[in-house]
PDB file of C-alpha atoms in Angstrom:
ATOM      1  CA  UNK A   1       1.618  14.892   5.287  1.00  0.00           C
ATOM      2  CA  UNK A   2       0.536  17.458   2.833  1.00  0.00           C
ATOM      3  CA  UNK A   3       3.475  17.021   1.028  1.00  0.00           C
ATOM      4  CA  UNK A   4       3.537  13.105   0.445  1.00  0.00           C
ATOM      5  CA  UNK A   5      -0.355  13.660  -1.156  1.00  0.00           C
ATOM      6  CA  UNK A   6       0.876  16.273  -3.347  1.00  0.00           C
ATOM      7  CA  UNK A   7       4.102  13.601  -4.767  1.00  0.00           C
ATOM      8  CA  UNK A   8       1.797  10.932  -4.898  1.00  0.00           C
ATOM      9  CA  UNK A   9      -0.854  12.407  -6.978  1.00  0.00           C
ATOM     10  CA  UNK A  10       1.540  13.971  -9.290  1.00  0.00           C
ATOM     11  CA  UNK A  11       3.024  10.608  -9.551  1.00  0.00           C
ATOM     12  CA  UNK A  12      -0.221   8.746  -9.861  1.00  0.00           C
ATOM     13  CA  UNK A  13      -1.291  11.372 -12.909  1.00  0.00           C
ATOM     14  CA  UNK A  14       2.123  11.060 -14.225  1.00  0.00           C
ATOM     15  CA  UNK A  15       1.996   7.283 -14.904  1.00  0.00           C
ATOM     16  CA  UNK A  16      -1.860   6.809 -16.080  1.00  0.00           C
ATOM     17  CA  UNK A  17      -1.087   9.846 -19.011  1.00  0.00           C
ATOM     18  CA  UNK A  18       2.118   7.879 -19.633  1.00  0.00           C
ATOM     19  CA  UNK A  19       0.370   4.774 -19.753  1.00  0.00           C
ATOM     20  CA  UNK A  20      -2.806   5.688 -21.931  1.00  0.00           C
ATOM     21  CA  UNK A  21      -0.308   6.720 -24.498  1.00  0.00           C
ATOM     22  CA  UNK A  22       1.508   4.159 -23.992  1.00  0.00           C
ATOM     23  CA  UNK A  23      -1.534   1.652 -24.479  1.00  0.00           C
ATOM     24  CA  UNK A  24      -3.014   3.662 -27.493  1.00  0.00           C
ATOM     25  CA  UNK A  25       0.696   3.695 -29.093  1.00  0.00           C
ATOM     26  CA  UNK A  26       0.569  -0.351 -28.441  1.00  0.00           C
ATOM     27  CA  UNK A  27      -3.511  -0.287 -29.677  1.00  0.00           C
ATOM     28  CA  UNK A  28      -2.116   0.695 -32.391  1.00  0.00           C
ATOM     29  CA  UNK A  29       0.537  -1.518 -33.517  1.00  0.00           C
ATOM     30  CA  UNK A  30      -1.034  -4.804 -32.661  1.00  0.00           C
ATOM     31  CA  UNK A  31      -1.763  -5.827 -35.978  1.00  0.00           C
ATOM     32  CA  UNK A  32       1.088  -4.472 -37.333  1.00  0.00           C
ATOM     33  CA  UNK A  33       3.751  -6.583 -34.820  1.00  0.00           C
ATOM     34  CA  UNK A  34       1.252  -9.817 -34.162  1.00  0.00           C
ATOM     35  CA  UNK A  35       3.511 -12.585 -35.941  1.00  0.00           C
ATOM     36  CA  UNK A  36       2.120 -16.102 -35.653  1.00  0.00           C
ATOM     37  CA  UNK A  37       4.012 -19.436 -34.470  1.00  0.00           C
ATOM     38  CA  UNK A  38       6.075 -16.628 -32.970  1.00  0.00           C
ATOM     39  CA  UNK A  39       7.999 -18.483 -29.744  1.00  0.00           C
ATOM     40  CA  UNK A  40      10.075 -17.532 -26.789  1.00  0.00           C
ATOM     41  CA  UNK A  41       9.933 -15.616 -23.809  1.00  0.00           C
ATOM     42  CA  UNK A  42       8.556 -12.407 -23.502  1.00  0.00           C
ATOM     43  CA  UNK A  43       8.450 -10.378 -20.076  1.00  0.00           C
ATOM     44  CA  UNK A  44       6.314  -7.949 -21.585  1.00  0.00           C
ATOM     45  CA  UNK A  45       3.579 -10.384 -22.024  1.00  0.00           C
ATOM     46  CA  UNK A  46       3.590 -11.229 -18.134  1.00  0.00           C
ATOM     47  CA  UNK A  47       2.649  -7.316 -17.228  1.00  0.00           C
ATOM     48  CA  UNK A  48      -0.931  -7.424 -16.351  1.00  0.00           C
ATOM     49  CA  UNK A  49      -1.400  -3.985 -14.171  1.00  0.00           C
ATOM     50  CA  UNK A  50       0.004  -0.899 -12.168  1.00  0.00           C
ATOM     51  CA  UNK A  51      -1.841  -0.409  -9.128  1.00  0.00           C
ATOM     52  CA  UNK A  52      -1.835   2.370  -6.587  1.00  0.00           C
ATOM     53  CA  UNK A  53      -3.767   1.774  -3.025  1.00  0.00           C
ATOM     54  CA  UNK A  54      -4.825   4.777  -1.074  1.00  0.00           C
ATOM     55  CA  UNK A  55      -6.283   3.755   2.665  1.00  0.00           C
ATOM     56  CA  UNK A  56      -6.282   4.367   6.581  1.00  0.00           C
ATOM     57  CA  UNK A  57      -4.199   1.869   8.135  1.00  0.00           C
ATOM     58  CA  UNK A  58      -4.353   0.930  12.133  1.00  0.00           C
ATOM     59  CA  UNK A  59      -2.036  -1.219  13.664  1.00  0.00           C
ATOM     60  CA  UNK A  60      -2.163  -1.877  16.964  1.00  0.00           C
ATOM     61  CA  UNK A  61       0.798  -0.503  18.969  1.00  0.00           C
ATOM     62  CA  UNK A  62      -0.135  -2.386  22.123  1.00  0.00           C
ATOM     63  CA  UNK A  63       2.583  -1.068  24.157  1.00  0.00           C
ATOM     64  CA  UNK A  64       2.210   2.786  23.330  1.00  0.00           C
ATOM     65  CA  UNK A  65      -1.540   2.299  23.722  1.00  0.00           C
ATOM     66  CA  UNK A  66      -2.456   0.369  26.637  1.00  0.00           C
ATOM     67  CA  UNK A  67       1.285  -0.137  29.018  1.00  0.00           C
ATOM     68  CA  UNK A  68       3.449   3.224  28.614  1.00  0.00           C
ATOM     69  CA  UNK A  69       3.101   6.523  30.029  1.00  0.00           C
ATOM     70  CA  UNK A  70       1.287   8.123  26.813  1.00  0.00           C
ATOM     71  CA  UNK A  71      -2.020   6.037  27.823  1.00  0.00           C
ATOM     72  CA  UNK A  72      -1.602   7.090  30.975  1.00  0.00           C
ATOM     73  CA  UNK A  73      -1.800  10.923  30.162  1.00  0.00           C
ATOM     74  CA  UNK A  74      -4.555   9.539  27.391  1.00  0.00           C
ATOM     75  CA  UNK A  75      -2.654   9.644  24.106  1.00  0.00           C
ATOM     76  CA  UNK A  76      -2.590   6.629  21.493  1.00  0.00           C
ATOM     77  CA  UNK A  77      -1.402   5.852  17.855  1.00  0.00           C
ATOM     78  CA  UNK A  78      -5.361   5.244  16.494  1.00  0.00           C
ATOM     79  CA  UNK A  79      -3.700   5.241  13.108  1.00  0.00           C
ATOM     80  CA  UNK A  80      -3.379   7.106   9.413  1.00  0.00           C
ATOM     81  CA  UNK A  81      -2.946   7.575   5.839  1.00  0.00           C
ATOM     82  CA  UNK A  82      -1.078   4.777   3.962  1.00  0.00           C
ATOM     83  CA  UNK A  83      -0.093   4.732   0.426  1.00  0.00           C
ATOM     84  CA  UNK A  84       1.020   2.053  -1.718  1.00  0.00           C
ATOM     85  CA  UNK A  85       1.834   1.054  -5.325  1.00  0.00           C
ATOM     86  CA  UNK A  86       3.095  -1.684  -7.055  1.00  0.00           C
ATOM     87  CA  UNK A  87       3.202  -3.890 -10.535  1.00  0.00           C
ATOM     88  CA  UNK A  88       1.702  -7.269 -10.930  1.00  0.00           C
ATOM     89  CA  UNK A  89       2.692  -9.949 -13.056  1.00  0.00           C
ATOM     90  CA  UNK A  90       0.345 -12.664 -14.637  1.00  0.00           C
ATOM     91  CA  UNK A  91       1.724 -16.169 -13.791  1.00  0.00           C
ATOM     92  CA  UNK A  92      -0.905 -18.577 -14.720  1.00  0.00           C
ATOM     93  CA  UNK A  93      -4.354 -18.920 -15.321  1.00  0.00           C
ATOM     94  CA  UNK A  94      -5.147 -16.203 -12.801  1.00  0.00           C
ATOM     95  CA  UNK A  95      -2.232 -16.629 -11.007  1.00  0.00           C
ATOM     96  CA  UNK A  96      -0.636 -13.437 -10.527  1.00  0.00           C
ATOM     97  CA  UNK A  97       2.788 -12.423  -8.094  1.00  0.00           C
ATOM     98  CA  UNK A  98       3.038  -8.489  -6.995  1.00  0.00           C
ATOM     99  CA  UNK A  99       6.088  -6.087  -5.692  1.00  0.00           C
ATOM    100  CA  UNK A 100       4.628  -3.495  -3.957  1.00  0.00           C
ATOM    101  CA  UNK A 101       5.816  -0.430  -1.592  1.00  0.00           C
ATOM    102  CA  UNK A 102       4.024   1.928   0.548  1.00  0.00           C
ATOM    103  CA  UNK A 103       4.520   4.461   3.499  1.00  0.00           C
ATOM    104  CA  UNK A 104       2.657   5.014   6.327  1.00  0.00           C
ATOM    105  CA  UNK A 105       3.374   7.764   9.137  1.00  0.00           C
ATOM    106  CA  UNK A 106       1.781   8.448  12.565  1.00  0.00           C
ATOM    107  CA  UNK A 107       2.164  10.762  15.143  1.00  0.00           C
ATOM    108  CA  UNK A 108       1.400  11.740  19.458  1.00  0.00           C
ATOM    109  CA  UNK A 109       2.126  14.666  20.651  1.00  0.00           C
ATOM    110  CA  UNK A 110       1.668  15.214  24.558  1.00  0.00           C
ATOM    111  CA  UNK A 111       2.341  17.767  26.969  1.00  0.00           C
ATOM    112  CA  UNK A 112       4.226  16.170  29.782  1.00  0.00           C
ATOM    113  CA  UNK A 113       5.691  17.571  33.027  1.00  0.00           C
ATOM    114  CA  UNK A 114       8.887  15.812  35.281  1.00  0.00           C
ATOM    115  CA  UNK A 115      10.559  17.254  38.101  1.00  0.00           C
ATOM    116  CA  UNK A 116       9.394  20.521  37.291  1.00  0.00           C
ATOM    117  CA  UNK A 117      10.208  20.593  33.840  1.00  0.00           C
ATOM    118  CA  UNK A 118       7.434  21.644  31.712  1.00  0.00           C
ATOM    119  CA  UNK A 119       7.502  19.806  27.865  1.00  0.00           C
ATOM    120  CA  UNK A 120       5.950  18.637  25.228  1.00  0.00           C
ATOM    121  CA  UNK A 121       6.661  15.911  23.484  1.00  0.00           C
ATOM    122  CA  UNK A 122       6.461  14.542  19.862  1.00  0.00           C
ATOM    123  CA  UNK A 123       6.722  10.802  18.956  1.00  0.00           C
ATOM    124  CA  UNK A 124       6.413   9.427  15.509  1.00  0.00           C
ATOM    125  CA  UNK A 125       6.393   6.273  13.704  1.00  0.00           C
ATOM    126  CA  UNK A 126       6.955   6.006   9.711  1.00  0.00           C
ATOM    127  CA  UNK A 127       6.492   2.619   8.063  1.00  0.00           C
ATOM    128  CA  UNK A 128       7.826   1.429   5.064  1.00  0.00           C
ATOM    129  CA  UNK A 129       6.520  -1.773   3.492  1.00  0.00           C
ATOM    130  CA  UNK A 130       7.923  -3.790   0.685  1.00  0.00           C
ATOM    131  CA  UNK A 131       6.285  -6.434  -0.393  1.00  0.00           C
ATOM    132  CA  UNK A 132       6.024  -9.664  -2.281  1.00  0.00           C
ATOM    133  CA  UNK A 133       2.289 -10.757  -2.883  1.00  0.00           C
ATOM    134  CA  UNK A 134       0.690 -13.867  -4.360  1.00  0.00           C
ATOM    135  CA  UNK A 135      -3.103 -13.772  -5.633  1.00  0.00           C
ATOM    136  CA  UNK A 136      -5.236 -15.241  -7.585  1.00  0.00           C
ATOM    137  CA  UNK A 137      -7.744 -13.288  -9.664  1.00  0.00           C
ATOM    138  CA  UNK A 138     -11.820 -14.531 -10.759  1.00  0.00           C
ATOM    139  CA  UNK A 139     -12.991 -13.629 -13.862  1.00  0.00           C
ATOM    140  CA  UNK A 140     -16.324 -13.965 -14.516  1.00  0.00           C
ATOM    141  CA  UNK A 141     -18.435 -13.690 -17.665  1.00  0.00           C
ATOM    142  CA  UNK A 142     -17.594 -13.272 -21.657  1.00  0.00           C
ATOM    143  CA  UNK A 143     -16.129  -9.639 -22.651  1.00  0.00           C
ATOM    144  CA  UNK A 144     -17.269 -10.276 -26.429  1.00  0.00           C
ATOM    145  CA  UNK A 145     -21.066 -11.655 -24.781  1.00  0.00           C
ATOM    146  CA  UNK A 146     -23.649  -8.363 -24.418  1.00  0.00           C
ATOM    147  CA  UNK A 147     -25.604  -7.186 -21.273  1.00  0.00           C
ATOM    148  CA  UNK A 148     -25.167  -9.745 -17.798  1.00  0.00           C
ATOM    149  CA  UNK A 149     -22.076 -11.430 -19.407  1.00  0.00           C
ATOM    150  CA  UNK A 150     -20.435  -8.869 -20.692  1.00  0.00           C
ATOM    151  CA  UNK A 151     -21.264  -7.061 -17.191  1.00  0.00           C
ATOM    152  CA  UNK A 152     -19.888  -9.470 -15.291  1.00  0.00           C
ATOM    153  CA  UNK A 153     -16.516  -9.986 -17.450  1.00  0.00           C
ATOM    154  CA  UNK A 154     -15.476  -6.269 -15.748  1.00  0.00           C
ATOM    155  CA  UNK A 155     -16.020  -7.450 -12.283  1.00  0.00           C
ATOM    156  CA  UNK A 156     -12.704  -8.942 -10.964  1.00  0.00           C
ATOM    157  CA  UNK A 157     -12.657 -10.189  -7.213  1.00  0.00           C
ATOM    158  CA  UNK A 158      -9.385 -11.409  -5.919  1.00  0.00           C
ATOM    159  CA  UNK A 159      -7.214 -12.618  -2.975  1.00  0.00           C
ATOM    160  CA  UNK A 160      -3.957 -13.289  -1.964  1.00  0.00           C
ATOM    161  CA  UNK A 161      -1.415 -13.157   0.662  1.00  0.00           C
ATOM    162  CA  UNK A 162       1.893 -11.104   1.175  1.00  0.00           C
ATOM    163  CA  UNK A 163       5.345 -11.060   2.845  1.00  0.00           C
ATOM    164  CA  UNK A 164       6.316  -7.614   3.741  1.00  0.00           C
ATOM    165  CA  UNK A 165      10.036  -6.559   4.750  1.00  0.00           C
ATOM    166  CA  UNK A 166       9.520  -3.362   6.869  1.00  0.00           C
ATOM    167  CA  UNK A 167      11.405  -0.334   7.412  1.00  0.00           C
ATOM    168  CA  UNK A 168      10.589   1.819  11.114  1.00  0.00           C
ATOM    169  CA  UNK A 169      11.821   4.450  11.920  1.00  0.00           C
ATOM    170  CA  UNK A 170      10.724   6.311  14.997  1.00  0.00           C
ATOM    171  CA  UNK A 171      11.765   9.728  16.073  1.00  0.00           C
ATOM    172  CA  UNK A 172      11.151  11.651  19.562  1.00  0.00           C
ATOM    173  CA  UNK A 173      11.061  15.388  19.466  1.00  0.00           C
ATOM    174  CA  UNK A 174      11.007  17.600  22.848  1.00  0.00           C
ATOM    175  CA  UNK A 175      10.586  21.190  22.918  1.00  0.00           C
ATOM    176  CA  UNK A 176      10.936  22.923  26.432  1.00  0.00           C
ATOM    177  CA  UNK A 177       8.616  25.593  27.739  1.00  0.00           C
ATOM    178  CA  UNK A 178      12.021  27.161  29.576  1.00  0.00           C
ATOM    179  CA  UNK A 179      13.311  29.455  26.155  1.00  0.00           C
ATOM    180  CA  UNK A 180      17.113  28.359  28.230  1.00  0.00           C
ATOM    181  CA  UNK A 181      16.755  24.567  27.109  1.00  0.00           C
ATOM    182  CA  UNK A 182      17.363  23.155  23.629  1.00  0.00           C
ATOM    183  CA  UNK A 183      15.217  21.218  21.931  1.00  0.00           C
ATOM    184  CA  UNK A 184      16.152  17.911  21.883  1.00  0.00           C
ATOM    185  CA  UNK A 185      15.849  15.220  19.166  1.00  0.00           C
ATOM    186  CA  UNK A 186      16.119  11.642  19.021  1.00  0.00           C
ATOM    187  CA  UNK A 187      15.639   8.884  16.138  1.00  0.00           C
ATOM    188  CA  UNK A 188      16.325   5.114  16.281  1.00  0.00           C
ATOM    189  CA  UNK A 189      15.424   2.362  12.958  1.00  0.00           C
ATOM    190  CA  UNK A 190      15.279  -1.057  12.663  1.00  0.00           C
ATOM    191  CA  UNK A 191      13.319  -3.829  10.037  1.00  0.00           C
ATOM    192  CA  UNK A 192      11.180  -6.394  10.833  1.00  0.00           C
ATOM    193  CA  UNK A 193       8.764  -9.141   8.550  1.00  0.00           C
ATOM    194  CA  UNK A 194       5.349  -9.353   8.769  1.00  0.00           C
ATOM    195  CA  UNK A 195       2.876 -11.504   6.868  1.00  0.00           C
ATOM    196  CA  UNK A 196      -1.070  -9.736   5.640  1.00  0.00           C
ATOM    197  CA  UNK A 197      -4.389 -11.277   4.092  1.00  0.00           C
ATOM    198  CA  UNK A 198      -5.627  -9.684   1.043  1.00  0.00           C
ATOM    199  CA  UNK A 199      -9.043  -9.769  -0.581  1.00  0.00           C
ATOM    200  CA  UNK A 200     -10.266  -7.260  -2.794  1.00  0.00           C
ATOM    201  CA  UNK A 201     -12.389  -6.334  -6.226  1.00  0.00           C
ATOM    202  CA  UNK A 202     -11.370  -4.693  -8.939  1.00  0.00           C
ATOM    203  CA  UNK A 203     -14.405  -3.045 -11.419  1.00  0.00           C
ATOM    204  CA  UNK A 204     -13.098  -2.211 -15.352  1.00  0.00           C
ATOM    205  CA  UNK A 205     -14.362   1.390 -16.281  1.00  0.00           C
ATOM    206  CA  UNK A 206     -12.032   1.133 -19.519  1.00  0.00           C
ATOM    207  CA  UNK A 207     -10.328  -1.874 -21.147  1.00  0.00           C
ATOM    208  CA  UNK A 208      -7.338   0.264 -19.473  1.00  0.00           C
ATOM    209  CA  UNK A 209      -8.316   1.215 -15.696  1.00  0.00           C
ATOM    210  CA  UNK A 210     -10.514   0.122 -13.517  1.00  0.00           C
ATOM    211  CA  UNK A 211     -11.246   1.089 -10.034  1.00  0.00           C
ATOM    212  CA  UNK A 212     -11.929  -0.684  -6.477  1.00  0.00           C
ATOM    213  CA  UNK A 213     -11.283  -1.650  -2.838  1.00  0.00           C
ATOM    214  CA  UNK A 214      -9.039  -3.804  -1.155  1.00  0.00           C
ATOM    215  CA  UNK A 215      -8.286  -5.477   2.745  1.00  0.00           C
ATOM    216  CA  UNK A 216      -5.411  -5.992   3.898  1.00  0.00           C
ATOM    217  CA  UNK A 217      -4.656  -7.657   7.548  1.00  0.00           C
ATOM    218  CA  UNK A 218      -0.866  -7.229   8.370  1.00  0.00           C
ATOM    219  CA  UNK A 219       0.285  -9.534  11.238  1.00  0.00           C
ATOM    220  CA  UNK A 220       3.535  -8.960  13.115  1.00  0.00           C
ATOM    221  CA  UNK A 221       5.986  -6.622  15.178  1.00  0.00           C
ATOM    222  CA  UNK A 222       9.116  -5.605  16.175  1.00  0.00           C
ATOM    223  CA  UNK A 223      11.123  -5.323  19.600  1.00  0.00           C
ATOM    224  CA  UNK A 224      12.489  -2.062  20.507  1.00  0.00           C
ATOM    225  CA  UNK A 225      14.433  -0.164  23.420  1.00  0.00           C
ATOM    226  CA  UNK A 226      11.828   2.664  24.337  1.00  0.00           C
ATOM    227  CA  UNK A 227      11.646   5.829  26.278  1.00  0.00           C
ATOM    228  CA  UNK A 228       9.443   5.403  29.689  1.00  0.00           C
ATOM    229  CA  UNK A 229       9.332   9.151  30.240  1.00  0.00           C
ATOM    230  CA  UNK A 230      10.592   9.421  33.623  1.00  0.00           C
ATOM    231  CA  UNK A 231      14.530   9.247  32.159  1.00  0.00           C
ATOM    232  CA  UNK A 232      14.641   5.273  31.772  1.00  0.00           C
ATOM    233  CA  UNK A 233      14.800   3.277  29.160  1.00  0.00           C
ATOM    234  CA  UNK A 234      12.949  -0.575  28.466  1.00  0.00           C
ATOM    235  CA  UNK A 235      12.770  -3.128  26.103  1.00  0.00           C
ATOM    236  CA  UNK A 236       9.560  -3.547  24.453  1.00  0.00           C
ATOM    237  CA  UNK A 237       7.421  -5.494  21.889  1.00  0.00           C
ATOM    238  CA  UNK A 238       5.258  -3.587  19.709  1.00  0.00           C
ATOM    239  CA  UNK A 239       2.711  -5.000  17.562  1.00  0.00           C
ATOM    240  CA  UNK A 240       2.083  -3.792  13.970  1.00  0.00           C
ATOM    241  CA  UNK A 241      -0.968  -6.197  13.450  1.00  0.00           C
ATOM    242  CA  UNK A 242      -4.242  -4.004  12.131  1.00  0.00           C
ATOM    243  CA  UNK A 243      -6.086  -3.406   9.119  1.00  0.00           C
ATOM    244  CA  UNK A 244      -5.590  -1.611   6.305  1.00  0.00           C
ATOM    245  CA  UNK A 245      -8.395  -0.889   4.302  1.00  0.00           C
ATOM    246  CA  UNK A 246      -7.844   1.147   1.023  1.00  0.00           C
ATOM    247  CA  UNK A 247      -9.443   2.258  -2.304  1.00  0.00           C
ATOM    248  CA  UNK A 248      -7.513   1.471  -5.816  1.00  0.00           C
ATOM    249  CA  UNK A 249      -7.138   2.741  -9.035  1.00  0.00           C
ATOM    250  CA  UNK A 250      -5.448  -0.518 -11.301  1.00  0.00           C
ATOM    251  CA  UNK A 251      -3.983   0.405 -15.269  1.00  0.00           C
ATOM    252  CA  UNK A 252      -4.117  -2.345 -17.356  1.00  0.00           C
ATOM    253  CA  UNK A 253      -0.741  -2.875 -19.203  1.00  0.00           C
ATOM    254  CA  UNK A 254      -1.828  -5.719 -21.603  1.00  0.00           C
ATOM    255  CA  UNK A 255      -4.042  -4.464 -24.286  1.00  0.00           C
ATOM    256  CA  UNK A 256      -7.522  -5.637 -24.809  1.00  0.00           C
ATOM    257  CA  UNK A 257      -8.041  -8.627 -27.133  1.00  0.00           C
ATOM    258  CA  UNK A 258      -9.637  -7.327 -30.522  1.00  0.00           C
ATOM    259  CA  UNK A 259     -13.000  -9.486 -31.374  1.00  0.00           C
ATOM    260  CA  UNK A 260     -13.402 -11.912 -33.733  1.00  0.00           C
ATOM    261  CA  UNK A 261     -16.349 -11.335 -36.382  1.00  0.00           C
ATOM    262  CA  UNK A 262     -18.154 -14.353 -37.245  1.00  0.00           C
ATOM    263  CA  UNK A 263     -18.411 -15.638 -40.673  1.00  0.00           C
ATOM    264  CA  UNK A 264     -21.501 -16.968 -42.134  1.00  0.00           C
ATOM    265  CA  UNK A 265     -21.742 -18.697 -45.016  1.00  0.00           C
TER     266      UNK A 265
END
């Protein structure tokens, strides 16, 4: 776990010094490139932000929490970490459509004893979202108005809703008390869809990145072919519904519109 905070902040640090340059190299050169009656389609144009979500996600796992034999020695999945990033794209009037990806991990370990056999035993689930997501944005006040106007202009709530195609993977790790027996390892993966709720708000510190928080409500699950821990096997459906609620950092990639002096005469 220490390891995916590390990549991700690097990352995260990576991108915003890329992307103030970026913005003050662009700054820079509006003037110079702004050519008007200019026409056609422009891709750059439709960029509106980078944004990077950071937040403990719990999803339910019915089966492994309340019907297999971890509850019964007390052990659940109460949930984790989850990071996610993406780039979203201004449509319309507010309109805006997302691609996102995260990871999420989770882990029970739990000391377990059959036929004599002393062991414990590691389970963990990793899942990997990618997403589509729809939203629309509010924008409230007048940037170029001063004091509750111009206040309000950086205040930016939002909703939406996503599909999310996920990758699960979950892996089963035993390691014998008896130094004679191996440790044994075991991994199965599979996809599934799922469908989450999203409102949030978004609060400018620069024309370039603003800060905020964001709920998300994923619905869904998956069936799988599980270990009862007595040497059987069963089918099961596991539920992935649960919240996820997360802080974000957002980088603006348009730049900010220059103002207009008036002209008295």
């Amino acid at each position: 776990m220490r390891k995916h905070y590390i990549i991700f902040i690097f990352s995260l640090l990576l991108v915003l010094i890329v992307t103030d340059a970026e913005a003050q190299r662009r700054r820079n050169r509006a003037y110079r490139s702004y050519r008007p009656g200019g026409s056609g389609f422009n891709f750059s144009t439709m960029l509106h932000s980078l944004n990077f979500n950071v937040g403990y996600y719990r999803p339910s796992m019915d089966y492994w929490n309340n019907d297999s034999y971890l509850a019964e020695l007390g052990k659940n999945y109460n949930g984790a970490m989850m990071f996610q990033g993406g780039i979203d794209l201004d449509i319309y009037d507010g309109f805006m459509i997302g691609v996102y990806g995260g990871t999420y991990s989770d882990k029970v370990e739990v000391y377990n004893q059959i036929g004599g056999i002393e062991r414990t035993e590691k389970h963990r689930y990793r899942i990997t979202p990618i997403s589509i997501v729809g939203k629309y944005q509010f924008n409230f006040g007048n940037p170029r108005l001063r004091y509750r106007q111009r206040g309000l202009a950086k205040i930016h709530p939002y909703g939406g809703l996503a599909g999310n195609f996920n990758l699960i993977t979950n892996t089963l790790v035993r390691e014998f008390a008896s130094p004679g027996r191996e440790t044994q390892r075991s991994s199965n993966s599979g996809t599934t869809l799922t469908i989450s709720g999203i409102i949030g708000v978004r609060y400018d510190l620069t024309p370039y990145v603003g800060i905020g928080t964001e709920f998300n409500y994923f619905v869904g699950g998956f069936n799988q072919t599980v270990n009862a821990g007595n040497g059987q096997t069963e089918d099961a459906t596991i539920s992935i519904t649960g919240p996820f609620v997360s802080g974000t950092i957002s980088v603006n990639l348009q730049p900010p519109r220059s103002r207009r002096r008036a002209r008295y005469r």
